[in-house]
Every structure is written in structure tokens, then in C-alpha cells.
Tab-separated table of C-alpha atoms in Angstrom:
chain	number	residue	atom	x	y	z
O	1	MET	CA	23.491	-21.906	-25.343
O	2	ASP	CA	22.667	-18.585	-23.606
O	3	GLU	CA	20.327	-17.840	-26.492
O	4	ARG	CA	18.299	-20.833	-25.728
O	5	ARG	CA	18.116	-19.975	-22.103
O	6	THR	CA	16.941	-16.482	-22.938
O	7	GLN	CA	14.372	-17.913	-25.201
O	8	LEU	CA	13.023	-20.139	-22.487
O	9	ILE	CA	12.874	-17.445	-19.991
O	10	GLY	CA	10.955	-15.223	-22.528
O	11	THR	CA	8.398	-18.075	-23.229
O	12	ALA	CA	7.997	-18.692	-19.393
O	13	LEU	CA	7.626	-14.819	-18.762
O	14	GLY	CA	4.825	-14.882	-21.507
O	15	LEU	CA	3.050	-17.705	-19.809
O	16	PHE	CA	3.568	-16.527	-16.295
O	17	ALA	CA	2.315	-12.994	-17.266
O	18	HIS	CA	-1.002	-14.148	-18.260
O	19	ASN	CA	-1.668	-17.154	-16.058
O	20	PRO	CA	-1.490	-17.757	-12.354
O	21	PRO	CA	1.728	-19.785	-11.727
O	22	GLU	CA	-0.218	-22.738	-10.534
O	23	ASP	CA	-1.713	-23.092	-13.994
O	24	VAL	CA	1.641	-23.048	-15.889
O	25	SER	CA	3.454	-26.319	-16.139
O	26	LEU	CA	6.939	-27.048	-17.413
O	27	ASP	CA	5.301	-29.065	-20.174
O	28	ASP	CA	3.459	-25.870	-21.263
O	29	VAL	CA	6.772	-23.960	-21.433
O	30	ALA	CA	8.419	-26.853	-23.460
O	31	ALA	CA	5.454	-27.094	-25.722
O	32	THR	CA	5.229	-23.321	-26.308
O	33	ALA	CA	8.865	-23.041	-26.916
O	34	GLY	CA	8.838	-26.135	-29.178
O	35	VAL	CA	11.460	-27.928	-27.269
O	36	SER	CA	11.468	-31.168	-25.188
O	37	ARG	CA	10.826	-31.270	-21.390
O	38	PRO	CA	14.263	-32.664	-20.745
O	39	LEU	CA	15.826	-29.837	-22.592
O	40	VAL	CA	14.115	-27.241	-20.244
O	41	TYR	CA	15.344	-29.278	-17.271
O	42	ARG	CA	18.899	-29.078	-18.740
O	43	TYR	CA	18.766	-25.302	-18.500
O	44	PHE	CA	16.556	-25.104	-15.269
O	45	PRO	CA	17.442	-28.198	-13.218
O	46	GLY	CA	15.366	-26.646	-10.414
O	47	GLY	CA	12.382	-27.027	-12.504
O	48	LYS	CA	9.261	-24.690	-12.474
O	49	GLN	CA	10.360	-22.877	-9.434
O	50	GLN	CA	13.793	-21.985	-10.959
O	51	LEU	CA	12.292	-20.859	-14.167
O	52	TYR	CA	9.687	-18.852	-12.444
O	53	GLU	CA	12.478	-16.971	-10.531
O	54	ALA	CA	14.530	-16.474	-13.626
O	55	ALA	CA	11.384	-15.029	-15.471
O	56	LEU	CA	10.738	-12.773	-12.394
O	57	ARG	CA	14.219	-11.689	-12.461
O	58	SER	CA	13.957	-10.836	-16.172
O	59	ALA	CA	10.636	-8.940	-15.621
O	60	ALA	CA	12.202	-7.053	-12.647
O	61	ASP	CA	14.953	-5.852	-14.702
O	62	GLU	CA	12.614	-4.731	-17.577
O	63	LEU	CA	10.580	-2.936	-14.827
O	64	GLU	CA	13.492	-1.080	-13.407
O	65	GLN	CA	14.218	0.213	-16.892
O	66	CYS	CA	10.836	1.839	-16.814
O	67	PHE	CA	11.950	4.213	-14.153
O	68	ALA	CA	14.953	5.682	-16.015
O	69	GLU	CA	14.142	9.287	-16.969
O	70	ALA	CA	16.209	12.466	-17.813
O	71	GLN	CA	16.623	14.956	-15.109
O	72	THR	CA	15.121	17.900	-16.857
O	73	GLY	CA	11.822	19.728	-16.802
O	74	PRO	CA	8.913	19.634	-14.219
O	75	LEU	CA	9.044	16.586	-11.908
O	76	THR	CA	5.476	15.840	-12.576
O	77	ARG	CA	6.112	15.515	-16.360
O	78	ARG	CA	9.014	13.082	-15.630
O	79	LEU	CA	6.778	11.130	-13.242
O	80	VAL	CA	3.990	10.908	-15.840
O	81	ARG	CA	6.330	9.244	-18.422
O	82	ALA	CA	7.612	6.817	-15.801
O	83	LEU	CA	3.967	5.992	-14.589
O	84	GLU	CA	2.968	5.462	-18.166
O	85	ARG	CA	5.727	2.900	-18.806
O	86	TYR	CA	4.956	1.256	-15.474
O	87	LEU	CA	1.290	0.958	-16.024
O	88	ALA	CA	1.928	-0.348	-19.573
O	89	PHE	CA	4.057	-3.156	-17.898
O	90	VAL	CA	1.213	-3.905	-15.466
O	91	ASP	CA	-1.135	-4.069	-18.413
O	92	GLN	CA	1.116	-6.368	-20.299
O	93	HIS	CA	1.718	-8.812	-17.160
O	94	ASP	CA	-1.639	-8.594	-15.679
O	95	ALA	CA	-2.159	-12.057	-14.230
O	96	GLY	CA	1.467	-12.590	-13.259
O	97	PHE	CA	1.490	-9.183	-11.622
O	98	MET	CA	-1.595	-9.993	-9.645
O	99	ALA	CA	-0.274	-13.469	-8.546
O	100	LEU	CA	3.009	-11.939	-7.445
O	101	LEU	CA	1.772	-9.209	-5.434
O	102	GLN	CA	-1.464	-10.639	-3.959
O	103	GLY	CA	0.398	-13.240	-2.177
O	104	GLY	CA	-0.643	-16.831	-1.393
O	105	SER	CA	1.012	-18.176	-4.619
O	106	VAL	CA	2.691	-21.497	-4.689
O	107	VAL	CA	5.876	-20.172	-6.134
O	108	GLN	CA	6.521	-17.334	-3.593
O	109	THR	CA	9.652	-17.730	-1.643
O	110	SER	CA	11.993	-15.351	0.240
O	111	ARG	CA	13.798	-15.022	-3.011
O	112	THR	CA	10.793	-13.826	-5.108
O	113	HIS	CA	10.044	-11.285	-2.246
O	114	ALA	CA	13.628	-10.096	-2.386
O	115	ILE	CA	13.251	-9.531	-6.007
O	116	VAL	CA	9.913	-7.512	-5.717
O	117	ASP	CA	11.451	-5.480	-2.824
O	118	GLU	CA	14.509	-4.803	-4.968
O	119	VAL	CA	12.145	-3.290	-7.670
O	120	ARG	CA	10.426	-1.205	-4.932
O	121	ARG	CA	13.778	0.056	-3.650
O	122	ALA	CA	14.811	0.912	-7.177
O	123	ALA	CA	11.666	2.907	-7.787
O	124	ALA	CA	12.199	4.826	-4.481
O	125	ASP	CA	15.746	5.505	-5.269
O	126	GLN	CA	14.850	6.756	-8.683
O	127	ILE	CA	12.196	9.141	-7.289
O	128	LEU	CA	14.745	10.416	-4.666
O	129	PHE	CA	17.237	10.829	-7.385
O	130	HIS	CA	14.812	13.238	-9.239
O	131	LEU	CA	14.102	15.017	-6.003
O	132	GLY	CA	17.838	15.846	-5.840
O	133	TYR	CA	19.438	12.928	-3.944
O	134	GLN	CA	22.302	11.485	-5.813
O	135	PRO	CA	23.315	7.903	-5.310
O	136	GLY	CA	26.200	7.940	-2.866
O	137	GLY	CA	25.505	11.531	-1.937
O	138	GLN	CA	23.327	13.009	0.989
O	139	VAL	CA	20.686	10.449	2.201
O	140	ALA	CA	17.042	11.528	2.295
O	141	GLY	CA	15.483	11.809	5.735
O	142	PRO	CA	13.234	9.111	7.186
O	143	ARG	CA	9.939	11.111	6.683
O	144	LEU	CA	10.798	11.833	3.022
O	145	ARG	CA	11.683	8.258	2.394
O	146	MET	CA	8.614	7.064	4.140
O	147	THR	CA	6.564	9.410	1.865
O	148	VAL	CA	8.010	8.130	-1.138
O	149	SER	CA	7.817	4.513	-0.116
O	150	THR	CA	4.133	5.021	0.740
O	151	TRP	CA	3.362	6.396	-2.638
O	152	ILE	CA	4.991	3.316	-4.323
O	153	THR	CA	2.608	1.221	-2.143
O	154	VAL	CA	-0.269	3.308	-3.445
O	155	VAL	CA	0.692	2.653	-6.969
O	156	GLU	CA	0.996	-1.054	-6.417
O	157	ALA	CA	-2.234	-1.246	-4.569
O	158	ALA	CA	-4.025	0.820	-7.237
O	159	SER	CA	-2.641	-1.248	-9.979
O	160	LEU	CA	-3.920	-4.350	-8.369
O	161	MET	CA	-7.452	-2.875	-7.892
O	162	TRP	CA	-7.325	-1.614	-11.536
O	163	LEU	CA	-6.671	-5.174	-12.714
O	164	ASP	CA	-9.217	-6.552	-10.384
O	165	GLN	CA	-11.785	-4.058	-11.900
O	166	ASP	CA	-11.203	-5.395	-15.367
O	167	LYS	CA	-8.767	-2.310	-16.118
O	168	GLN	CA	-11.308	0.443	-15.008
O	169	PRO	CA	-11.113	3.372	-15.104
O	170	PRO	CA	-9.137	3.941	-18.367
O	171	VAL	CA	-5.323	3.813	-17.713
O	172	ASN	CA	-4.812	7.638	-18.363
O	173	GLU	CA	-7.399	8.348	-15.590
O	174	LEU	CA	-5.494	6.069	-13.185
O	175	ARG	CA	-2.192	7.790	-14.178
O	176	ASP	CA	-3.630	11.183	-13.485
O	177	TRP	CA	-5.085	10.112	-10.194
O	178	LEU	CA	-1.843	8.504	-9.033
O	179	LEU	CA	-0.020	11.675	-10.025
O	180	ASP	CA	-2.524	13.694	-7.985
O	181	HIS	CA	-1.846	11.348	-4.962
O	182	PHE	CA	1.938	11.893	-5.355
O	183	VAL	CA	1.553	15.597	-5.079
O	184	ALA	CA	-0.954	15.463	-2.313
O	185	LEU	CA	1.099	12.943	-0.103
O	186	LEU	CA	4.215	14.986	-0.700
O	187	MET	CA	2.394	18.364	0.126
O	188	ALA	CA	0.919	16.875	3.331
O	189	SER	CA	4.307	15.600	4.414
O	190	ALA	CA	5.848	18.957	3.691
O	191	THR	CA	3.601	20.504	6.310
O	192	ARG	CA	5.331	18.499	8.946
O	193	ASP	CA	8.849	18.037	7.733
O	194	ALA	CA	11.251	20.828	6.932
O	195	GLU	CA	13.420	18.662	4.435
O	196	THR	CA	10.291	17.603	2.546
O	197	ALA	CA	9.033	21.312	2.575
O	198	ARG	CA	12.368	22.396	1.061
O	199	ILE	CA	12.210	19.753	-1.675
O	200	VAL	CA	8.632	20.551	-2.471
O	201	ARG	CA	9.238	24.177	-2.801
O	202	HIS	CA	12.158	23.676	-5.089
O	203	ALA	CA	9.972	21.109	-7.276
O	204	LEU	CA	7.113	23.725	-7.310
O	205	ASP	CA	9.370	26.219	-8.821
O	206	LEU	CA	9.822	23.959	-11.808
O	207	GLU	CA	6.190	23.259	-12.345
O	208	GLU	CA	4.178	25.189	-14.960
O	209	GLY	CA	0.703	26.789	-14.426
O	210	ASP	CA	-0.708	24.381	-17.124
O	211	GLY	CA	0.893	21.439	-15.588
O	212	PRO	CA	-0.723	18.806	-13.189
O	213	VAL	CA	0.097	20.719	-10.047
O	214	GLY	CA	-1.492	23.869	-11.112
O	215	GLU	CA	-4.471	22.009	-12.499
O	216	LEU	CA	-4.823	20.158	-9.102
O	217	ALA	CA	-4.609	23.440	-7.316
O	218	ARG	CA	-7.340	24.986	-9.479
O	219	ARG	CA	-9.659	21.923	-9.193
O	220	MET	CA	-9.239	22.063	-5.401
O	221	LEU	CA	-10.604	25.665	-5.088
O	222	PRO	CA	-14.309	24.808	-5.570
O	223	VAL	CA	-13.950	21.915	-3.107
O	224	VAL	CA	-12.732	24.047	-0.326
O	225	GLY	CA	-14.294	27.284	-1.651
O	226	ASP	CA	-16.517	28.343	1.133
O	227	LYS	CA	-14.869	26.400	3.972
O	228	GLY	CA	-13.044	29.390	5.192
O	229	HIS	CA	-13.834	28.506	8.857
O	230	LEU	CA	-11.143	26.023	8.686
O	231	LEU	CA	-8.387	28.644	8.149
O	232	ASP	CA	-9.557	30.917	10.950
O	233	VAL	CA	-7.307	30.430	13.836
O	234	PRO	CA	-9.776	29.837	16.782
O	235	GLY	CA	-9.872	32.084	19.740
O	236	LYS	CA	-8.378	29.418	21.907
O	237	ALA	CA	-5.305	28.993	19.721
Z	1	MET	CA	-13.938	-27.537	26.835
Z	2	ASP	CA	-14.413	-24.203	24.924
Z	3	GLU	CA	-12.514	-22.406	27.759
Z	4	ARG	CA	-9.490	-24.584	27.130
Z	5	ARG	CA	-9.725	-23.953	23.420
Z	6	THR	CA	-9.883	-20.129	24.148
Z	7	GLN	CA	-6.967	-20.411	26.402
Z	8	LEU	CA	-4.815	-22.275	23.841
Z	9	ILE	CA	-5.655	-19.734	21.213
Z	10	GLY	CA	-4.726	-16.895	23.526
Z	11	THR	CA	-1.430	-18.564	24.300
Z	12	ALA	CA	-0.807	-19.183	20.557
Z	13	LEU	CA	-1.661	-15.578	19.844
Z	14	GLY	CA	0.731	-14.274	22.349
Z	15	LEU	CA	3.496	-16.420	20.881
Z	16	PHE	CA	2.677	-15.633	17.299
Z	17	ALA	CA	2.414	-11.951	18.022
Z	18	HIS	CA	5.975	-11.562	18.971
Z	19	ASN	CA	7.817	-14.282	17.078
Z	20	PRO	CA	7.862	-15.212	13.356
Z	21	PRO	CA	5.672	-18.285	12.711
Z	22	GLU	CA	8.508	-20.550	11.907
Z	23	ASP	CA	10.010	-19.932	15.411
Z	24	VAL	CA	6.859	-21.026	17.224
Z	25	SER	CA	6.405	-24.768	17.717
Z	26	LEU	CA	3.394	-26.729	19.078
Z	27	ASP	CA	5.700	-27.691	21.982
Z	28	ASP	CA	6.235	-23.974	22.743
Z	29	VAL	CA	2.387	-23.519	22.805
Z	30	ALA	CA	1.887	-26.542	24.994
Z	31	ALA	CA	4.653	-25.615	27.474
Z	32	THR	CA	3.520	-21.867	27.654
Z	33	ALA	CA	-0.022	-22.924	28.241
Z	34	GLY	CA	1.136	-25.684	30.819
Z	35	VAL	CA	-0.514	-28.508	29.005
Z	36	SER	CA	0.543	-31.648	27.121
Z	37	ARG	CA	1.258	-31.826	23.505
Z	38	PRO	CA	-1.431	-34.334	22.771
Z	39	LEU	CA	-3.915	-32.156	24.472
Z	40	VAL	CA	-3.053	-29.340	22.117
Z	41	TYR	CA	-3.673	-31.838	19.208
Z	42	ARG	CA	-6.949	-32.790	20.647
Z	43	TYR	CA	-8.284	-29.294	20.154
Z	44	PHE	CA	-6.183	-28.576	16.983
Z	45	PRO	CA	-5.789	-31.862	15.038
Z	46	GLY	CA	-4.471	-29.813	12.195
Z	47	GLY	CA	-1.514	-28.968	14.275
Z	48	LYS	CA	0.383	-25.647	14.089
Z	49	GLN	CA	-1.287	-24.583	10.748
Z	50	GLN	CA	-4.768	-24.888	12.368
Z	51	LEU	CA	-3.711	-23.182	15.625
Z	52	TYR	CA	-2.144	-20.393	13.638
Z	53	GLU	CA	-5.385	-19.750	11.748
Z	54	ALA	CA	-7.378	-19.861	14.879
Z	55	ALA	CA	-5.085	-17.245	16.422
Z	56	LEU	CA	-5.208	-15.195	13.304
Z	57	ARG	CA	-9.130	-15.363	13.259
Z	58	SER	CA	-9.152	-14.187	16.808
Z	59	ALA	CA	-6.841	-11.367	16.215
Z	60	ALA	CA	-8.822	-10.349	13.192
Z	61	ASP	CA	-11.994	-10.199	15.251
Z	62	GLU	CA	-10.106	-8.035	17.848
Z	63	LEU	CA	-8.775	-5.719	15.059
Z	64	GLU	CA	-12.261	-5.299	13.518
Z	65	GLN	CA	-13.492	-4.019	17.103
Z	66	CYS	CA	-10.838	-1.275	16.798
Z	67	PHE	CA	-12.797	0.325	13.891
Z	68	ALA	CA	-16.218	0.683	15.768
Z	69	GLU	CA	-16.854	4.233	16.545
Z	70	ALA	CA	-19.869	6.407	17.242
Z	71	GLN	CA	-21.257	8.568	14.315
Z	72	THR	CA	-20.853	11.999	16.027
Z	73	GLY	CA	-18.416	14.840	15.857
Z	74	PRO	CA	-15.765	15.751	13.161
Z	75	LEU	CA	-14.778	12.817	11.092
Z	76	THR	CA	-11.031	13.288	11.720
Z	77	ARG	CA	-11.697	12.995	15.490
Z	78	ARG	CA	-13.452	9.655	15.020
Z	79	LEU	CA	-10.608	8.472	12.685
Z	80	VAL	CA	-7.935	9.573	15.239
Z	81	ARG	CA	-9.530	7.298	17.848
Z	82	ALA	CA	-9.740	4.401	15.539
Z	83	LEU	CA	-6.180	4.924	14.393
Z	84	GLU	CA	-4.917	5.027	17.921
Z	85	ARG	CA	-6.621	1.593	18.586
Z	86	TYR	CA	-5.202	0.264	15.331
Z	87	LEU	CA	-1.603	1.292	16.059
Z	88	ALA	CA	-1.884	-0.009	19.526
Z	89	PHE	CA	-2.763	-3.372	18.124
Z	90	VAL	CA	0.181	-3.094	15.687
Z	91	ASP	CA	2.524	-2.312	18.507
Z	92	GLN	CA	1.123	-5.341	20.650
Z	93	HIS	CA	1.386	-7.754	17.842
Z	94	ASP	CA	4.584	-6.458	16.118
Z	95	ALA	CA	6.398	-9.551	14.836
Z	96	GLY	CA	3.154	-11.335	14.017
Z	97	PHE	CA	1.822	-8.409	12.122
Z	98	MET	CA	5.080	-8.086	9.999
Z	99	ALA	CA	5.243	-11.932	9.396
Z	100	LEU	CA	1.561	-11.928	8.198
Z	101	LEU	CA	1.745	-8.862	6.037
Z	102	GLN	CA	5.216	-9.100	4.608
Z	103	GLY	CA	4.541	-12.426	2.841
Z	104	GLY	CA	6.774	-15.361	2.459
Z	105	SER	CA	5.799	-17.003	5.539
Z	106	VAL	CA	5.392	-20.783	5.916
Z	107	VAL	CA	1.987	-20.539	7.412
Z	108	GLN	CA	0.446	-18.343	4.860
Z	109	THR	CA	-2.348	-19.919	2.852
Z	110	SER	CA	-5.332	-18.797	0.777
Z	111	ARG	CA	-7.281	-18.981	4.076
Z	112	THR	CA	-4.983	-16.590	5.999
Z	113	HIS	CA	-5.067	-14.245	3.021
Z	114	ALA	CA	-8.810	-14.294	3.132
Z	115	ILE	CA	-8.838	-13.431	6.725
Z	116	VAL	CA	-6.574	-10.464	6.113
Z	117	ASP	CA	-8.692	-9.314	3.250
Z	118	GLU	CA	-11.739	-9.460	5.394
Z	119	VAL	CA	-10.113	-7.017	7.903
Z	120	ARG	CA	-9.339	-4.665	5.184
Z	121	ARG	CA	-12.869	-4.845	3.820
Z	122	ALA	CA	-14.199	-4.332	7.338
Z	123	ALA	CA	-12.047	-1.226	7.694
Z	124	ALA	CA	-13.096	0.098	4.382
Z	125	ASP	CA	-16.726	-0.466	5.198
Z	126	GLN	CA	-16.317	1.282	8.460
Z	127	ILE	CA	-14.875	4.336	6.867
Z	128	LEU	CA	-17.461	4.487	4.131
Z	129	PHE	CA	-20.053	4.035	6.956
Z	130	HIS	CA	-18.632	7.272	8.604
Z	131	LEU	CA	-18.594	8.961	5.165
Z	132	GLY	CA	-22.474	8.287	5.088
Z	133	TYR	CA	-22.828	4.974	3.395
Z	134	GLN	CA	-24.981	2.732	5.480
Z	135	PRO	CA	-24.639	-1.014	5.083
Z	136	GLY	CA	-27.295	-2.289	2.634
Z	137	GLY	CA	-27.965	1.300	1.486
Z	138	GLN	CA	-26.461	3.221	-1.469
Z	139	VAL	CA	-23.101	1.944	-2.454
Z	140	ALA	CA	-20.131	4.214	-2.854
Z	141	GLY	CA	-18.778	4.801	-6.300
Z	142	PRO	CA	-15.592	3.059	-7.612
Z	143	ARG	CA	-13.393	6.190	-7.250
Z	144	LEU	CA	-14.318	6.872	-3.575
Z	145	ARG	CA	-14.004	3.177	-2.745
Z	146	MET	CA	-10.606	3.076	-4.495
Z	147	THR	CA	-9.527	6.114	-2.501
Z	148	VAL	CA	-10.506	4.598	0.803
Z	149	SER	CA	-8.834	1.219	0.010
Z	150	THR	CA	-5.661	3.109	-1.013
Z	151	TRP	CA	-5.421	4.804	2.350
Z	152	ILE	CA	-5.963	1.495	4.133
Z	153	THR	CA	-3.009	0.106	2.130
Z	154	VAL	CA	-0.977	3.314	3.109
Z	155	VAL	CA	-1.824	2.619	6.763
Z	156	GLU	CA	-0.583	-0.989	6.487
Z	157	ALA	CA	2.591	-0.045	4.706
Z	158	ALA	CA	3.336	2.738	7.073
Z	159	SER	CA	2.767	0.463	10.102
Z	160	LEU	CA	5.298	-2.077	8.496
Z	161	MET	CA	7.777	0.616	7.957
Z	162	TRP	CA	7.267	1.934	11.508
Z	163	LEU	CA	7.963	-1.601	12.944
Z	164	ASP	CA	10.902	-2.052	10.589
Z	165	GLN	CA	12.271	1.268	11.932
Z	166	ASP	CA	12.127	0.088	15.586
Z	167	LYS	CA	8.878	2.058	16.091
Z	168	GLN	CA	10.175	5.516	14.898
Z	169	PRO	CA	8.890	8.077	14.690
Z	170	PRO	CA	6.781	8.162	17.881
Z	171	VAL	CA	3.435	6.520	17.445
Z	172	ASN	CA	1.458	9.925	17.833
Z	173	GLU	CA	3.505	11.381	14.895
Z	174	LEU	CA	2.710	8.341	12.745
Z	175	ARG	CA	-0.988	8.761	13.650
Z	176	ASP	CA	-1.003	12.326	12.636
Z	177	TRP	CA	0.952	11.709	9.430
Z	178	LEU	CA	-1.451	8.880	8.549
Z	179	LEU	CA	-4.582	11.293	9.210
Z	180	ASP	CA	-2.865	14.063	7.184
Z	181	HIS	CA	-2.601	11.538	4.235
Z	182	PHE	CA	-6.195	10.531	4.682
Z	183	VAL	CA	-7.287	14.181	4.205
Z	184	ALA	CA	-4.745	14.829	1.373
Z	185	LEU	CA	-5.784	11.605	-0.601
Z	186	LEU	CA	-9.532	12.375	-0.138
Z	187	MET	CA	-9.115	16.036	-1.242
Z	188	ALA	CA	-7.052	15.115	-4.202
Z	189	SER	CA	-9.583	12.523	-5.329
Z	190	ALA	CA	-12.377	15.050	-4.634
Z	191	THR	CA	-10.931	17.238	-7.345
Z	192	ARG	CA	-11.783	14.576	-10.027
Z	193	ASP	CA	-14.860	12.974	-8.583
Z	194	ALA	CA	-18.070	14.762	-7.896
Z	195	GLU	CA	-19.329	12.159	-5.446
Z	196	THR	CA	-16.087	12.363	-3.376
Z	197	ALA	CA	-16.410	16.158	-3.674
Z	198	ARG	CA	-19.845	16.109	-2.197
Z	199	ILE	CA	-18.697	13.867	0.601
Z	200	VAL	CA	-15.668	15.882	1.391
Z	201	ARG	CA	-17.534	19.093	1.427
Z	202	HIS	CA	-20.022	17.623	3.964
Z	203	ALA	CA	-17.293	16.283	6.106
Z	204	LEU	CA	-15.423	19.646	5.941
Z	205	ASP	CA	-18.577	21.281	7.349
Z	206	LEU	CA	-18.260	19.185	10.550
Z	207	GLU	CA	-14.488	19.979	11.071
Z	208	GLU	CA	-13.341	22.497	13.402
Z	209	GLY	CA	-10.772	25.335	12.880
Z	210	ASP	CA	-8.559	23.984	15.535
Z	211	GLY	CA	-8.930	20.293	14.241
Z	212	PRO	CA	-6.557	18.503	12.094
Z	213	VAL	CA	-7.862	19.690	8.762
Z	214	GLY	CA	-7.625	23.403	9.816
Z	215	GLU	CA	-4.217	22.774	11.024
Z	216	LEU	CA	-3.119	20.965	7.937
Z	217	ALA	CA	-4.478	23.824	5.821
Z	218	ARG	CA	-2.570	26.503	7.851
Z	219	ARG	CA	0.641	24.452	7.783
Z	220	MET	CA	0.264	24.205	3.963
Z	221	LEU	CA	0.225	28.100	3.540
Z	222	PRO	CA	4.009	28.623	3.940
Z	223	VAL	CA	4.796	25.655	1.875
Z	224	VAL	CA	2.938	26.998	-1.240
Z	225	GLY	CA	3.143	30.677	-0.066
Z	226	ASP	CA	4.925	32.308	-2.991
Z	227	LYS	CA	4.113	29.835	-5.669
Z	228	GLY	CA	1.184	31.767	-7.057
Z	229	HIS	CA	2.348	31.015	-10.621
Z	230	LEU	CA	0.794	27.750	-10.343
Z	231	LEU	CA	-2.742	29.176	-9.809
Z	232	ASP	CA	-2.544	31.544	-12.825
Z	233	VAL	CA	-4.373	30.137	-15.691
Z	234	PRO	CA	-1.754	30.335	-18.512
Z	235	GLY	CA	-2.490	32.297	-21.654
Z	236	LYS	CA	-3.035	29.222	-23.735
Z	237	ALA	CA	-5.759	27.884	-21.481
């Protein structure tokens, strides 16, 4: 009984992943699963909307698994691995991911929005966990939380642009670019927030010279090379 | 005739700005404007949906005006002024801004999404214009465009978080934080993209030591101060 339900959700997820929800009918799900339409309705009396939400729920659980990562080694290495799993998920659920996040889709309700928000919150909690905030322990301050949430938004937006541009640039470039942006946003926030500065300084201690932060710093030098006038404190200061 | 239409749109915009769309009825609009319900229908036979879209159209035009800025002086000063106008708009249209961008609202359609996307595109075009790309002239490369679009997403997301946190931190702090993030994202992208690097170096020439970029650089020093190990090219490199 539950096995059949799981099978139908899996079928629906496959169809919703690569087709806009308005192009997926309950007949498609029944035909692809090799069952009758009434049988689909027996498990999902709410029809397509209920099946969509069950598929989304299942995708959300899978996505949250992507973020799990051991608490050892440089933070950027952990983040690279989580990003790779996330971007593989985006690659595998391309049309569904776009339909879900671009809005305007017929199946969007306050419930689907709540599921998406839950995934965002799980991602933020996971990043804060790796930055040293245990669940149930000390809570991160508003500026640090805002920085982390902002970066998650950047990841989502960049993933949508990437799909819209026929998955260009190559996924590894997108991953490195997102990682650079994580470092850049966190460093910029650290300059205005003592808590973020403390977290960043601790994270930098774990980084290696040949890791992404060291490489970013070295690549930055020629960009700012001869702009020393920006570091001179002006006479009026 | 057109004056009446403009008046009704203004009334609707005021109501939609501070109330979720589901809480605004055509009767509210008629009562607030001091006219009869049939008169509202004469101008907007499509009812509330048509009136909402007309109000959104009018708000979008107003918002696009926010981005207009003379092409002189340091780029960050121009951006600060545009950000201040944008954030004032967000402040003045708080509930409407949230309902529009958070999704799940009853009045959202592909047409309302198209209007929102048009505003995002106008904002991106305006930033690229100030970075030296004339309309109809050379087109910015994909990485630079992606960076600019990403930052616009950051601004939207941060504005929503700001409204959700009862407009905390103070708007000037939010503005400075968004400006820091613009600089940080652009600098990070410049380290991987020759075109962005050229644009950034040109923009840095226009910046002043007591401007936001100089201040960001000086605030960055104590954060990275003793992390010199990250700049050492390791033996295996």
C-alpha cells in the first residue's frame, strides 16, 4: 500500500521535474506508472494538486539531505561538497525547479511556499551550524543570519539563471563563482558586524593557502593592484 | 475621464501598498475614492484583478524612475542615491511589496510576474549603463550580467527580510550593507572574469579614499590582518 504510494510519488516527481506543472496531467502519471487513473485518485483524492505537493515534499526531503556534511576541515571544502550536491539536484530537476521558484505556476499555494521556505531555512541552519551555532544553542545575530539568507537567495537566483542560460557556464564554474560570493558577502558583512568578524576570523584559521579563500585573495591582488589611493586615509578624515 | 482613472489607480495603489491584496475589495477602493462601485467597474470592467495590475503598472513606472541617475562622479555615490530612492519606495509600499514578491498571492498572474521582471531588467540595464554599457551599444558579457542580476536579487531579498524584521536595522545601515555587497560581489566576480575586472578597475579609478570602497577596504584590514598564511602560495603550487 505505502509502496504503491511511494511509487506514484516517484513517478510524479520524475514528470514534474522535467515538465512545467501545467503540462503534467493525472493521466500522464497513471500511464507512466502503468496504473489506472482511479487508482491514482485512491491514493491522492485531492488529485494533481495533492500529488504535486507530495512530490514537492519528497523533493524537499531529498534536497535537505544535500546539506548534511561532517564538521571537519576548512569550511569552504564542506561548502563545495554541499554546493555540488545541490547543483546536481538542480540539474536533475531543471524544469520543476524553475516552475517552482519562478512563480506564477498554477499549483503554487501557501503550502508549496511553506515547503520551499522550510528548505531555505534548513539550508541556513546548516550553514550556521558549520559556522559554530548548534541547534538549540546560542542564536546567530540578525546581521549574520541576514548574510547567510542573502547568500542562499544568491544561490537560488544563480541556479535559475544557469538553467535559463541552458546550463552555462559549466556547473563547476558556477560552483566556484557561488563559493567566491559566499566568501565575499561574509567578508563584507564582517567589516560592519563584530560577531560576523569573529566567525570569519575563526573560519579563516581553518582555511589553507591553496584553498578557495587563498586563491580568491591572490586573484584579487591584480584587480586592486595600483588602486592604493583607496587605502589612504584622506586628509579630512 | 482619464483623470478619474488616474485617481482610482492612485487610490488602489494606496490600499494595495499597505494591505495584502486579498484584504482589499473593490468596495474599499470605491469607498476610499468616494465613488460608486459601478463607476469603478466602468473604468475597470475586469474588476479587482484589472485594478491591481493597473496599480502595479503605475508602481513599476514609479520604481523605474528611482533608478535614473546622472553619469557623473564615483559609481558608489550614484548607487547610494538610487538605493535610497528604492528603499524609500519599499518603505512606502511595504505590505504590497511583500505580497508581490513573496508569492502565493491570489492576484499573481503571468502578467504581474512580467511587470516585476521588467522592473528587474530596467534596474540591471541602468546599472550596466553606469558601468559603461550604452543601450544599443556593446552588450555586457554573461558573467557581468549575472553578477548584476544577482545583486538585484540580493537587494530584493534583503528588502523583504528588512520588512519582515519590522524595518530593522535602520534603513541607512541596510543601504550601506547593500552597497558593500555590491562592491564585494563585483570584486569577487572580477577575479574570474577579465571583462568584469576591466570594468571594476575603471570604476575604482573614480572612487575616492573617503568613499564607501576605501572605507570597506580599510575596515577589511583588521578582519584579515594576521591571516597572511592565506596569501602564501603553498609549496605544491
